[in-house]
mmCIF file with all atom_site columns, C-alpha atoms and ligand atoms in Angstrom:
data_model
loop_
_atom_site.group_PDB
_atom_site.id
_atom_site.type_symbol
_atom_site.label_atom_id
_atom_site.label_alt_id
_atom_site.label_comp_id
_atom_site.label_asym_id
_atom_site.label_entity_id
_atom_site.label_seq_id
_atom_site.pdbx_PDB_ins_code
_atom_site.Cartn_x
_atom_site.Cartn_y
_atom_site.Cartn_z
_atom_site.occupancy
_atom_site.B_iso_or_equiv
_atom_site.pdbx_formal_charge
_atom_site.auth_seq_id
_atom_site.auth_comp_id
_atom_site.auth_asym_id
_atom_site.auth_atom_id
_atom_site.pdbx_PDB_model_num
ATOM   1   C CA  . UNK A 1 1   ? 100.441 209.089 -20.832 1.00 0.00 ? 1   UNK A CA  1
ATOM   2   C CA  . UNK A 1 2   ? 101.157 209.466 -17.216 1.00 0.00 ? 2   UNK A CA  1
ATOM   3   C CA  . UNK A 1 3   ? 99.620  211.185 -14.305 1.00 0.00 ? 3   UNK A CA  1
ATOM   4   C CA  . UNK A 1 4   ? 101.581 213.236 -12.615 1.00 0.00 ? 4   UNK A CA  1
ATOM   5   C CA  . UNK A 1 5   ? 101.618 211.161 -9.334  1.00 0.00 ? 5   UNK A CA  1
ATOM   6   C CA  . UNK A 1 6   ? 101.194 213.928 -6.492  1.00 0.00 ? 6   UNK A CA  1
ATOM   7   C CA  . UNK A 1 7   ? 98.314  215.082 -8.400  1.00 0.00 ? 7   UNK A CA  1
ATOM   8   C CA  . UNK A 1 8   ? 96.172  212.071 -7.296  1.00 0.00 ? 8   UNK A CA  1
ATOM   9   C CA  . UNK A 1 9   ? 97.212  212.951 -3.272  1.00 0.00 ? 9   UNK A CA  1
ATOM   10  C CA  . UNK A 1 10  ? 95.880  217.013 -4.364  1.00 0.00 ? 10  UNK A CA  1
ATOM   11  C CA  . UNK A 1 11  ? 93.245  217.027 -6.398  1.00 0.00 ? 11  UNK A CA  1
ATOM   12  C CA  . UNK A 1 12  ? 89.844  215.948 -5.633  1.00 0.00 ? 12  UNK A CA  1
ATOM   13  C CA  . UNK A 1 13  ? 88.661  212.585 -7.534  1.00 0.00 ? 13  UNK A CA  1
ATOM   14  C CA  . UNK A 1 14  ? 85.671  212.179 -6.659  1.00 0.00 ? 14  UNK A CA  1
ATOM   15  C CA  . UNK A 1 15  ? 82.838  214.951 -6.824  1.00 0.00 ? 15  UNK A CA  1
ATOM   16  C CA  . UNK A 1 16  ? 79.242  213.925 -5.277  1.00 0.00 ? 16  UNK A CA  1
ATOM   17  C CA  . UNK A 1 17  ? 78.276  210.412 -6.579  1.00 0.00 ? 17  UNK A CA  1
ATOM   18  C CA  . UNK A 1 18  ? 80.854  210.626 -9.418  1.00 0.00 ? 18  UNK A CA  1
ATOM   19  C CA  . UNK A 1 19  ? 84.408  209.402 -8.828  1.00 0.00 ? 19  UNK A CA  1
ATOM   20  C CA  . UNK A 1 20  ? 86.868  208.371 -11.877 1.00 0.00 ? 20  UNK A CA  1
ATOM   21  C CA  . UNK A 1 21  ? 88.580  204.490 -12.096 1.00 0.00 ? 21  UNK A CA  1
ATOM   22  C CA  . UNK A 1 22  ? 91.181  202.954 -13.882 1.00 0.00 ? 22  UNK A CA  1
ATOM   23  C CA  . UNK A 1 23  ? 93.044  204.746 -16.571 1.00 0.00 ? 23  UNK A CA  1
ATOM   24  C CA  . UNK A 1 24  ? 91.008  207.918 -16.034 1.00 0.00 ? 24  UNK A CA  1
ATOM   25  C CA  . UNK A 1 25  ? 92.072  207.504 -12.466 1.00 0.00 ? 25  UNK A CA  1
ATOM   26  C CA  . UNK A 1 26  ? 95.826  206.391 -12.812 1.00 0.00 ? 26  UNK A CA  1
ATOM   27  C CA  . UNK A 1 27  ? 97.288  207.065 -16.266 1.00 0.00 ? 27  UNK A CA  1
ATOM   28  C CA  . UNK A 1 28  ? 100.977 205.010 -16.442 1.00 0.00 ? 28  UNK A CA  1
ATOM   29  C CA  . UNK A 1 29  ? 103.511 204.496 -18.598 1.00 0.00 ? 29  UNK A CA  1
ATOM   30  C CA  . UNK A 1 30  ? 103.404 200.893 -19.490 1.00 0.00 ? 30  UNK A CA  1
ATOM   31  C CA  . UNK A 1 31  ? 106.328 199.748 -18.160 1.00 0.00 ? 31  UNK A CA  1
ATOM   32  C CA  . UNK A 1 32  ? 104.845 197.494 -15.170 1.00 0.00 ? 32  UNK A CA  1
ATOM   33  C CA  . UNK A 1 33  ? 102.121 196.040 -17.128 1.00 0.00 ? 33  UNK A CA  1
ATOM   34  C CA  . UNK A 1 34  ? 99.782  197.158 -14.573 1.00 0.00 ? 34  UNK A CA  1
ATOM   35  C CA  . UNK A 1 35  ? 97.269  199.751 -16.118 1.00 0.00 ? 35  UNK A CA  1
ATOM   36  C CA  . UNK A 1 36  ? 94.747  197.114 -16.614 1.00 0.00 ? 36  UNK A CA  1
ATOM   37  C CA  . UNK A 1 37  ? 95.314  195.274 -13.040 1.00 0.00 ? 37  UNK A CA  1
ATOM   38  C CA  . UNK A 1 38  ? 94.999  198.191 -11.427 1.00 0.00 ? 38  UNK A CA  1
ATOM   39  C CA  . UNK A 1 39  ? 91.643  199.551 -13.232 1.00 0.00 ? 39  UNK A CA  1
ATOM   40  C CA  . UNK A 1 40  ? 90.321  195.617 -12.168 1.00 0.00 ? 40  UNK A CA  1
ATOM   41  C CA  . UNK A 1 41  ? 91.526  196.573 -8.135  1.00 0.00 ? 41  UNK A CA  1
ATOM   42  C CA  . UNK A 1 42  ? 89.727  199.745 -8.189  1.00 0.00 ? 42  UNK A CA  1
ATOM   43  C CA  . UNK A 1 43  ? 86.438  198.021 -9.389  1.00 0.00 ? 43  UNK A CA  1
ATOM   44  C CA  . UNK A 1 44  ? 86.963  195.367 -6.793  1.00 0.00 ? 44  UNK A CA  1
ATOM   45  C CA  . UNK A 1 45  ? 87.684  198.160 -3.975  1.00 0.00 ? 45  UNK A CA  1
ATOM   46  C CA  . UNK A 1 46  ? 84.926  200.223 -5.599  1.00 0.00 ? 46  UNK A CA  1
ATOM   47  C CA  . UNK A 1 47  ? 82.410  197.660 -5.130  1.00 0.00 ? 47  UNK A CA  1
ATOM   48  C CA  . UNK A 1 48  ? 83.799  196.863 -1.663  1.00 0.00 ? 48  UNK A CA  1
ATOM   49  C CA  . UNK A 1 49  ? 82.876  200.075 -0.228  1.00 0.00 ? 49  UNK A CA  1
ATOM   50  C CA  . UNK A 1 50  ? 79.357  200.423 -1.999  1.00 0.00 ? 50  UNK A CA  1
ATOM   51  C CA  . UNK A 1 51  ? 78.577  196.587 -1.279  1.00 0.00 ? 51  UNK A CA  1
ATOM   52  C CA  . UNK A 1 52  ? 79.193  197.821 2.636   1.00 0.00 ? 52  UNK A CA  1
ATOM   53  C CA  . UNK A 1 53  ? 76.960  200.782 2.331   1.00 0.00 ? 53  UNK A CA  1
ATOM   54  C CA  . UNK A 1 54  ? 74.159  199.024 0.654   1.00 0.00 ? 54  UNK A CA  1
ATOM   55  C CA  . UNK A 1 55  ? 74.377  196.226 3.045   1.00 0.00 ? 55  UNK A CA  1
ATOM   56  C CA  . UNK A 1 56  ? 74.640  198.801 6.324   1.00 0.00 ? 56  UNK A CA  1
ATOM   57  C CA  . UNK A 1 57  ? 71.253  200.425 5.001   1.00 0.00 ? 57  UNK A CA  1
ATOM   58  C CA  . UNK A 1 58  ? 69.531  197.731 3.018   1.00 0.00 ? 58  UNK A CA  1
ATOM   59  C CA  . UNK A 1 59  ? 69.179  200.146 0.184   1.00 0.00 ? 59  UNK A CA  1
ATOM   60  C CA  . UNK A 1 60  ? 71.081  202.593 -1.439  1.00 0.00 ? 60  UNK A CA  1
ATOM   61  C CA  . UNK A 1 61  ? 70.772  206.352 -0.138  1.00 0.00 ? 61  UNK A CA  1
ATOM   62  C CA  . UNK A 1 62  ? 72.527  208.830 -2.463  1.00 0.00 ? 62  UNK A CA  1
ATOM   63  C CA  . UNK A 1 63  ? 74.376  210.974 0.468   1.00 0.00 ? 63  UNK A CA  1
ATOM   64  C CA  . UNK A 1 64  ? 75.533  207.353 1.560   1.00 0.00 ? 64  UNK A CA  1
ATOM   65  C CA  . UNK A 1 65  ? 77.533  206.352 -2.036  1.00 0.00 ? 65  UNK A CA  1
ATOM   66  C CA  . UNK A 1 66  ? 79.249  209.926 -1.405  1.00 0.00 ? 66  UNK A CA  1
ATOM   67  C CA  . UNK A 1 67  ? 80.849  208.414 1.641   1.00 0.00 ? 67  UNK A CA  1
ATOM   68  C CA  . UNK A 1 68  ? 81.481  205.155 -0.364  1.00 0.00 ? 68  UNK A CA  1
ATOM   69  C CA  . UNK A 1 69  ? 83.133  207.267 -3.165  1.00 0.00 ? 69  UNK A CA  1
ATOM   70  C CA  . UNK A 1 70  ? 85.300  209.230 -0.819  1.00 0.00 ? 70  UNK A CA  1
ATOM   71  C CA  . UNK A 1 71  ? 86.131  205.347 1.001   1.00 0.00 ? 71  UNK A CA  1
ATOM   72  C CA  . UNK A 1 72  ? 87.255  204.451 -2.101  1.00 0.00 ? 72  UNK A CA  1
ATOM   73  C CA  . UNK A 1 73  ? 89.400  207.451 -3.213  1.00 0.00 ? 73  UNK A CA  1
ATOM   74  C CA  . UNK A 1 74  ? 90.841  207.897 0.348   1.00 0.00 ? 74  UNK A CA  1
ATOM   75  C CA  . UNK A 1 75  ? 91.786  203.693 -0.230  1.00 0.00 ? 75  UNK A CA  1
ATOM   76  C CA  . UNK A 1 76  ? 92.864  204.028 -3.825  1.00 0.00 ? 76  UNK A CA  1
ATOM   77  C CA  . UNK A 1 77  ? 95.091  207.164 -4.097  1.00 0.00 ? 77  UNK A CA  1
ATOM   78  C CA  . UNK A 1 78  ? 98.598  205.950 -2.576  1.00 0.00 ? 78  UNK A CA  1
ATOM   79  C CA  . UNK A 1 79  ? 98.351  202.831 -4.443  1.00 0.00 ? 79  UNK A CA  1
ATOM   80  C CA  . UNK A 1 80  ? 97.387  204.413 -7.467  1.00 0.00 ? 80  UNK A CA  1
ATOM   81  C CA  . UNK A 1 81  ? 100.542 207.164 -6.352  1.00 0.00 ? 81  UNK A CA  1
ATOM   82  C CA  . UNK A 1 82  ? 103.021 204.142 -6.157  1.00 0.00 ? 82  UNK A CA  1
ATOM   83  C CA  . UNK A 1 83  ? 102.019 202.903 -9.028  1.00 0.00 ? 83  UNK A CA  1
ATOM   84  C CA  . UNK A 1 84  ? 102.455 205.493 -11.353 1.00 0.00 ? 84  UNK A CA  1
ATOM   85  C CA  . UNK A 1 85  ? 105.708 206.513 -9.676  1.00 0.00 ? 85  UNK A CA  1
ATOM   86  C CA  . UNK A 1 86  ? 107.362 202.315 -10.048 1.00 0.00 ? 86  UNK A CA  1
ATOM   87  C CA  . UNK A 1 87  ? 106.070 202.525 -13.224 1.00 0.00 ? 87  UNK A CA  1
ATOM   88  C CA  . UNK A 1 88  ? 107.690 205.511 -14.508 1.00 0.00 ? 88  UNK A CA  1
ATOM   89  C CA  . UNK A 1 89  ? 111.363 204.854 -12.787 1.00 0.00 ? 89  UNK A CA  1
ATOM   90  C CA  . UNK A 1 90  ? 111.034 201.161 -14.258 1.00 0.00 ? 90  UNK A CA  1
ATOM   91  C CA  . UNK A 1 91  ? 110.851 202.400 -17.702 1.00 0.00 ? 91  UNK A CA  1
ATOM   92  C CA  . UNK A 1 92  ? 113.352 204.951 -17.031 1.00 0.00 ? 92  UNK A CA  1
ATOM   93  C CA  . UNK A 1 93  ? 115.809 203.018 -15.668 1.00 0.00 ? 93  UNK A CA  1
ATOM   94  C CA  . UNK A 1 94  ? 115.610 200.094 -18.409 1.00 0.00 ? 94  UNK A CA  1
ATOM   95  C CA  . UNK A 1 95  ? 115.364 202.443 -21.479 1.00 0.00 ? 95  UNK A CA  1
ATOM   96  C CA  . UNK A 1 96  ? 117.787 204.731 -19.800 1.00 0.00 ? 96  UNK A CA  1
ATOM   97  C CA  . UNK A 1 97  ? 120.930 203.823 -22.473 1.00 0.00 ? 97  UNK A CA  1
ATOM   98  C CA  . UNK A 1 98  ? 124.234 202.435 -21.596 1.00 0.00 ? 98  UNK A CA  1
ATOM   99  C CA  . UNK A 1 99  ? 126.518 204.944 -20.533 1.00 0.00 ? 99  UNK A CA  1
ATOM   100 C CA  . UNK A 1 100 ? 128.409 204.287 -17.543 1.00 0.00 ? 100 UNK A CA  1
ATOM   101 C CA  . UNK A 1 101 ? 126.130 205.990 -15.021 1.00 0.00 ? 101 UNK A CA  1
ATOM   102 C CA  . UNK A 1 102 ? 122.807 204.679 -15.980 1.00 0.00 ? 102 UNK A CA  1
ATOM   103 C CA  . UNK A 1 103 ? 124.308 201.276 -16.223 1.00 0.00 ? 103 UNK A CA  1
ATOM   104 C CA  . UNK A 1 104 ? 126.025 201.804 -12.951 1.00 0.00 ? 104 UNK A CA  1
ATOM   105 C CA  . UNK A 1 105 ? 122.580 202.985 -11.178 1.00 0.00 ? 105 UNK A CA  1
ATOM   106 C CA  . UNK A 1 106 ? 120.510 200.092 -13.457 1.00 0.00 ? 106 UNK A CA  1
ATOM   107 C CA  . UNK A 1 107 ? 122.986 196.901 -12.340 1.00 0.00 ? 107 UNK A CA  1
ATOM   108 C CA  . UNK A 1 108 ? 124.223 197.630 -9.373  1.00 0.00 ? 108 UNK A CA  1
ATOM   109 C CA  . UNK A 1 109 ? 121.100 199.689 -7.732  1.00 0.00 ? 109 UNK A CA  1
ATOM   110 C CA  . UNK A 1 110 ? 117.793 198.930 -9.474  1.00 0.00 ? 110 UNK A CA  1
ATOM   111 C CA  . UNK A 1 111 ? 118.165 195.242 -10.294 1.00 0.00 ? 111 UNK A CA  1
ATOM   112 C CA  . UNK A 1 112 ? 120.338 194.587 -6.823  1.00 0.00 ? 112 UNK A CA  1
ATOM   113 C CA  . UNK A 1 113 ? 117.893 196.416 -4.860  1.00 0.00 ? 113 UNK A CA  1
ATOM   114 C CA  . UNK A 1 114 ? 114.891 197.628 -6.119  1.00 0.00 ? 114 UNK A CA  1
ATOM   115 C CA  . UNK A 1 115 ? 113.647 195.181 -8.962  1.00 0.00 ? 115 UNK A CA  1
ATOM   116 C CA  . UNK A 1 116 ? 112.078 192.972 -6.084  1.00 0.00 ? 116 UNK A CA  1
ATOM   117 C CA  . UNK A 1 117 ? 110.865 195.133 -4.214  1.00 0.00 ? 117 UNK A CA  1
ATOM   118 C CA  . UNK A 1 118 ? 108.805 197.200 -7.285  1.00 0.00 ? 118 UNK A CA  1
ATOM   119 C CA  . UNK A 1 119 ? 107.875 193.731 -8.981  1.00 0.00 ? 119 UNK A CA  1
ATOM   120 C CA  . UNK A 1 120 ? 106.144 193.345 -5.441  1.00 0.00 ? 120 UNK A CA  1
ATOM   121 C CA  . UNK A 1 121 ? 103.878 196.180 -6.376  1.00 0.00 ? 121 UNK A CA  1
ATOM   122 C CA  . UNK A 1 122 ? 101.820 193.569 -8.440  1.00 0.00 ? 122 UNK A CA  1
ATOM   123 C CA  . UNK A 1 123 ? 100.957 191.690 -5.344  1.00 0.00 ? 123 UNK A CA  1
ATOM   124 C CA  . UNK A 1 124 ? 97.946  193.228 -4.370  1.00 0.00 ? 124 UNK A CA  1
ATOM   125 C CA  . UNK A 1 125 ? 94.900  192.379 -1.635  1.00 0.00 ? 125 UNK A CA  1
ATOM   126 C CA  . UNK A 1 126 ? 91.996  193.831 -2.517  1.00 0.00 ? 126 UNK A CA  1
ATOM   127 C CA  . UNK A 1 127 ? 90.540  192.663 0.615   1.00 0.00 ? 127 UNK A CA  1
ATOM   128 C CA  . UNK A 1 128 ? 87.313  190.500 0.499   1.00 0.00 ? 128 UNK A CA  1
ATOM   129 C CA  . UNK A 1 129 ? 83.640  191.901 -1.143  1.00 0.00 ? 129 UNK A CA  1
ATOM   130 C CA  . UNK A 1 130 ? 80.603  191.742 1.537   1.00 0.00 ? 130 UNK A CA  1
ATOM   131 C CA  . UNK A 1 131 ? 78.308  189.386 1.123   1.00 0.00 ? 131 UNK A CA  1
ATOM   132 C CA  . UNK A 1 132 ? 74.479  189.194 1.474   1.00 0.00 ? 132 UNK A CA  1
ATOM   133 C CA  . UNK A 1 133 ? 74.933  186.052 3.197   1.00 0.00 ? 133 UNK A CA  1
ATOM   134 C CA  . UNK A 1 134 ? 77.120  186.622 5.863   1.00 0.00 ? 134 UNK A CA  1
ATOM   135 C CA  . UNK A 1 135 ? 77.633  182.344 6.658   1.00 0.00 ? 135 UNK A CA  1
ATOM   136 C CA  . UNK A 1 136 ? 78.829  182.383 3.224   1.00 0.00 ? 136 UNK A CA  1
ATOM   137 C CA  . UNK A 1 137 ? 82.033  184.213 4.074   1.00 0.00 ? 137 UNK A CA  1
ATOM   138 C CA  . UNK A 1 138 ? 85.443  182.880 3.221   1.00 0.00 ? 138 UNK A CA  1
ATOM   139 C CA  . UNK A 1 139 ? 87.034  181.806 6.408   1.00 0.00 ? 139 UNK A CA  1
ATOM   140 C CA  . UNK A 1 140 ? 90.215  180.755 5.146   1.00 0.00 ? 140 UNK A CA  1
ATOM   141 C CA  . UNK A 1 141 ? 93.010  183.512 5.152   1.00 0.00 ? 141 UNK A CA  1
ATOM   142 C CA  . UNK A 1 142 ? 94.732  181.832 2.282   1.00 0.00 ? 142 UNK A CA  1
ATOM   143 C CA  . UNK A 1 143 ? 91.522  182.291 0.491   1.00 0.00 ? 143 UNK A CA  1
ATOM   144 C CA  . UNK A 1 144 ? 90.911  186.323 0.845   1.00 0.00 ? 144 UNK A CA  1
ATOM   145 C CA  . UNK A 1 145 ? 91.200  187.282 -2.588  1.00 0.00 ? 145 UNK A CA  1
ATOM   146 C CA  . UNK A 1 146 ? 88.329  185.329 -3.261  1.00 0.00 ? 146 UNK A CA  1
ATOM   147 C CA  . UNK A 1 147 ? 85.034  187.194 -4.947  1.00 0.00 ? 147 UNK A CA  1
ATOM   148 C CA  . UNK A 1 148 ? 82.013  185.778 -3.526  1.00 0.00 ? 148 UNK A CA  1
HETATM 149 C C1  . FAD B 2 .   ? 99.392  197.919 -25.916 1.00 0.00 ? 1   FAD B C1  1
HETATM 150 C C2  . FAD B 2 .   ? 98.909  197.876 -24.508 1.00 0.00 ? 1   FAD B C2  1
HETATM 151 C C3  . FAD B 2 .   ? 99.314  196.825 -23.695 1.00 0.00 ? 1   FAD B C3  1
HETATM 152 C C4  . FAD B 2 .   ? 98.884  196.762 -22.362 1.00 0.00 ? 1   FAD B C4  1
HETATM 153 N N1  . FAD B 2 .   ? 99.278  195.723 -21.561 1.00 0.00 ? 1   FAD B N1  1
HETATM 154 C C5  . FAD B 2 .   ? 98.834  195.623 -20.305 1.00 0.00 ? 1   FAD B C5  1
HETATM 155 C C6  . FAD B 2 .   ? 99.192  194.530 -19.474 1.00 0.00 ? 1   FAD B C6  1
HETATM 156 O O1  . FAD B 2 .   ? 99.935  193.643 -19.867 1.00 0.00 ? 1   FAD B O1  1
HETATM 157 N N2  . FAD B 2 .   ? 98.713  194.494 -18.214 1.00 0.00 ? 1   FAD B N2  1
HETATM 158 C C7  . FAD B 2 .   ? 97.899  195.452 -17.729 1.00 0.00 ? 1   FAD B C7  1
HETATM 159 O O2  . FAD B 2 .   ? 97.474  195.366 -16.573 1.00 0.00 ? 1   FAD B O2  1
HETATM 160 N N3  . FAD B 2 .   ? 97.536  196.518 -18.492 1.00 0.00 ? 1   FAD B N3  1
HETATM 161 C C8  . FAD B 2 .   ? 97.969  196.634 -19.759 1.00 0.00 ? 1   FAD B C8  1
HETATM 162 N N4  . FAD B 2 .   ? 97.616  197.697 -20.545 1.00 0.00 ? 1   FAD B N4  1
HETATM 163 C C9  . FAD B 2 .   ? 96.831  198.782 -19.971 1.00 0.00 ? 1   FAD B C9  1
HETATM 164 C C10 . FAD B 2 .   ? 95.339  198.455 -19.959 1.00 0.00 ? 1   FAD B C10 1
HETATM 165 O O3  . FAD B 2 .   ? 94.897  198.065 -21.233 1.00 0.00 ? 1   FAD B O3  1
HETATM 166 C C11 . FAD B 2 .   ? 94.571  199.685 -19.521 1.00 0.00 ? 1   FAD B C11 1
HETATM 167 O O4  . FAD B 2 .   ? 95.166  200.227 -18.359 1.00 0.00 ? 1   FAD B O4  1
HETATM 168 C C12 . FAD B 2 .   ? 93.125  199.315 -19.203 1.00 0.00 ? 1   FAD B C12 1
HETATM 169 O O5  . FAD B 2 .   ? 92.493  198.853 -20.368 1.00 0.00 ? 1   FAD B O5  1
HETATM 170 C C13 . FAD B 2 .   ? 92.372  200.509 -18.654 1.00 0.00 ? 1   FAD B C13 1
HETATM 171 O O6  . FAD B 2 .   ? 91.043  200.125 -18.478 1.00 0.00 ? 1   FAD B O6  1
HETATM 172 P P1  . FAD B 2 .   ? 89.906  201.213 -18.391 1.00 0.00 ? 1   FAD B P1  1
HETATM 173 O O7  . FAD B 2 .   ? 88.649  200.441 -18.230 1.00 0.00 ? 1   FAD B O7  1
HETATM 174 O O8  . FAD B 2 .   ? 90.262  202.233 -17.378 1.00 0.00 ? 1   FAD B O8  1
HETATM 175 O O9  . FAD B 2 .   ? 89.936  201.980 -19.785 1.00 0.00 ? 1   FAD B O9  1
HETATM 176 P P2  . FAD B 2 .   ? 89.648  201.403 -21.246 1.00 0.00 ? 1   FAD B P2  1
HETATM 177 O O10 . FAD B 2 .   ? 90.001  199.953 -21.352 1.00 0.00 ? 1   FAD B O10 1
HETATM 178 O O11 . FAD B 2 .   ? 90.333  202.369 -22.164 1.00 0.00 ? 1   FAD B O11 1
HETATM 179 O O12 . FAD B 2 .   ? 88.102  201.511 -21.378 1.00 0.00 ? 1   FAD B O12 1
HETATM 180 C C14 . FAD B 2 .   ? 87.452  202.748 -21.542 1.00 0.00 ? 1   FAD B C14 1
HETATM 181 C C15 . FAD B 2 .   ? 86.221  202.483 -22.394 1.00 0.00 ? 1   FAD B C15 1
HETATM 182 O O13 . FAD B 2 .   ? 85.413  203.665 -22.398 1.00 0.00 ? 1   FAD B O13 1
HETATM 183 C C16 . FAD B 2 .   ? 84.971  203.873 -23.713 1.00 0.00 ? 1   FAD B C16 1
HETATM 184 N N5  . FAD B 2 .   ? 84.662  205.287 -23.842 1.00 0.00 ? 1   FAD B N5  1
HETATM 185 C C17 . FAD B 2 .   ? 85.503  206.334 -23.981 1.00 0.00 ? 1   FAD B C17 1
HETATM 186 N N6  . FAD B 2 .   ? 84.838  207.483 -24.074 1.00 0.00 ? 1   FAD B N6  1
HETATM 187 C C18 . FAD B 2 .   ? 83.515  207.175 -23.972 1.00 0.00 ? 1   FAD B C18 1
HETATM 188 C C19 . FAD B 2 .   ? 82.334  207.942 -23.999 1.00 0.00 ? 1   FAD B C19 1
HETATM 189 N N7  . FAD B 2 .   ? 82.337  209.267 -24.125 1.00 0.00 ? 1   FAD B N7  1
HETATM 190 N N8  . FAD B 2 .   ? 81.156  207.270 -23.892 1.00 0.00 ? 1   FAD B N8  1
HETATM 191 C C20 . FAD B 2 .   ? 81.115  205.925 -23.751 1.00 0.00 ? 1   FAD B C20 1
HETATM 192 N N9  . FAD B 2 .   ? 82.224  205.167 -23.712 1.00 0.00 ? 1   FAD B N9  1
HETATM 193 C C21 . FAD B 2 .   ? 83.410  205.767 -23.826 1.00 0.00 ? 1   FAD B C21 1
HETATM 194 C C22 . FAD B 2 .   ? 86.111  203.409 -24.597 1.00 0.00 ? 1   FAD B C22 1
HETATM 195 O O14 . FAD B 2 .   ? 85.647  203.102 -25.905 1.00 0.00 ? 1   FAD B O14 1
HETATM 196 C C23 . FAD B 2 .   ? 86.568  202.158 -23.847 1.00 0.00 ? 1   FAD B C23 1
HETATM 197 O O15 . FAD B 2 .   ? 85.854  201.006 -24.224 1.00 0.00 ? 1   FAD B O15 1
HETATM 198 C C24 . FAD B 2 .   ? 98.024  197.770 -21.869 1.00 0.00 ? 1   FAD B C24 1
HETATM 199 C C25 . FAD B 2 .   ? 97.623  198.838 -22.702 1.00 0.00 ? 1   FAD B C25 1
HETATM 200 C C26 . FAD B 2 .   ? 98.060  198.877 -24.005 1.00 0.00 ? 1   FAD B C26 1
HETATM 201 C C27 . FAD B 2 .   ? 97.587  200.012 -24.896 1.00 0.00 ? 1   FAD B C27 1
#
């Protein structure tokens, strides 16, 4: 299953204080063995953004996690885009057979120039989680994907 990628940049995903996450979000074809990193990003980026709101109001206020929620969509949806999109041409292209034109286009295009730059999808900053204790925070820049 796939989701057709410009429906996640049309349709609303999140309604209220409901929003959707990993494969209900970003259904891919398996090809970049991502489905499952991706779901764990959006929790990450999920909790980011109600982490901030909680920790701007000291408690949570329902017509605050709708902002959150829409945070989080408005972060998630062109990664989620991309990834459904590399995903897709990667399989394509591998599984594509062997006649001359899809071998042309697979050696000479996709593994010359777009293998590395697609396998770079999987690097991915989910930017660091707020924390109650604000002396606690990870200084270090080589240390920013740390969860606190
Ligand atoms: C064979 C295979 C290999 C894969 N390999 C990789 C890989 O190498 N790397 C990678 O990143 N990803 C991989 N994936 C993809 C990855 O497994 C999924 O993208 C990931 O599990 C999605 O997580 P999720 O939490 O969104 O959904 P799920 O893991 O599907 O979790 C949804 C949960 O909701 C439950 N549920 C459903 N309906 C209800 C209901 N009505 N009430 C209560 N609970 C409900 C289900 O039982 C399930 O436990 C692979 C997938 C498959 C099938």
């Amino acid at each position: 299953m796939l989701r057709l990628p410009w429906d996640l940049l049309f349709k609303d995903l999140c309604k209220g204080n409901a929003t959707v996450a990993g494969d209900a979000l970003h259904p891919m074809t398996p090809d970049l063995g991502q489905g499952g990193c991706s779901a764990l990003e959006d929790a990450v980026i999920l909790a980011r953004h109600i982490g901030n709101s909680f920790l701007k109001h000291k408690k949570f206020f329902p017509m605050e996690m709708t902002e959150a929620l829409k945070f989080y969509v408005k972060e998630r949806r062109w990664r989620a885009m991309a990834l459904i999109t590399g995903s897709y041409i990667f399989g394509r292209v591998q599984q594509g057979g062997s006649k001359w034109m899809m071998s042309f286009i697979r050696d000479n295009l996709f593994y010359r120039f777009l293998l590395r730059r697609m396998a770079g999808f999987t690097n991915f900053d989910c930017g660091k989680l707020p924390s109650m204790n604000s002396s606690k925070e990870v200084d270090d820049d080589d240390d920013h994907n740390k969860i606190e």
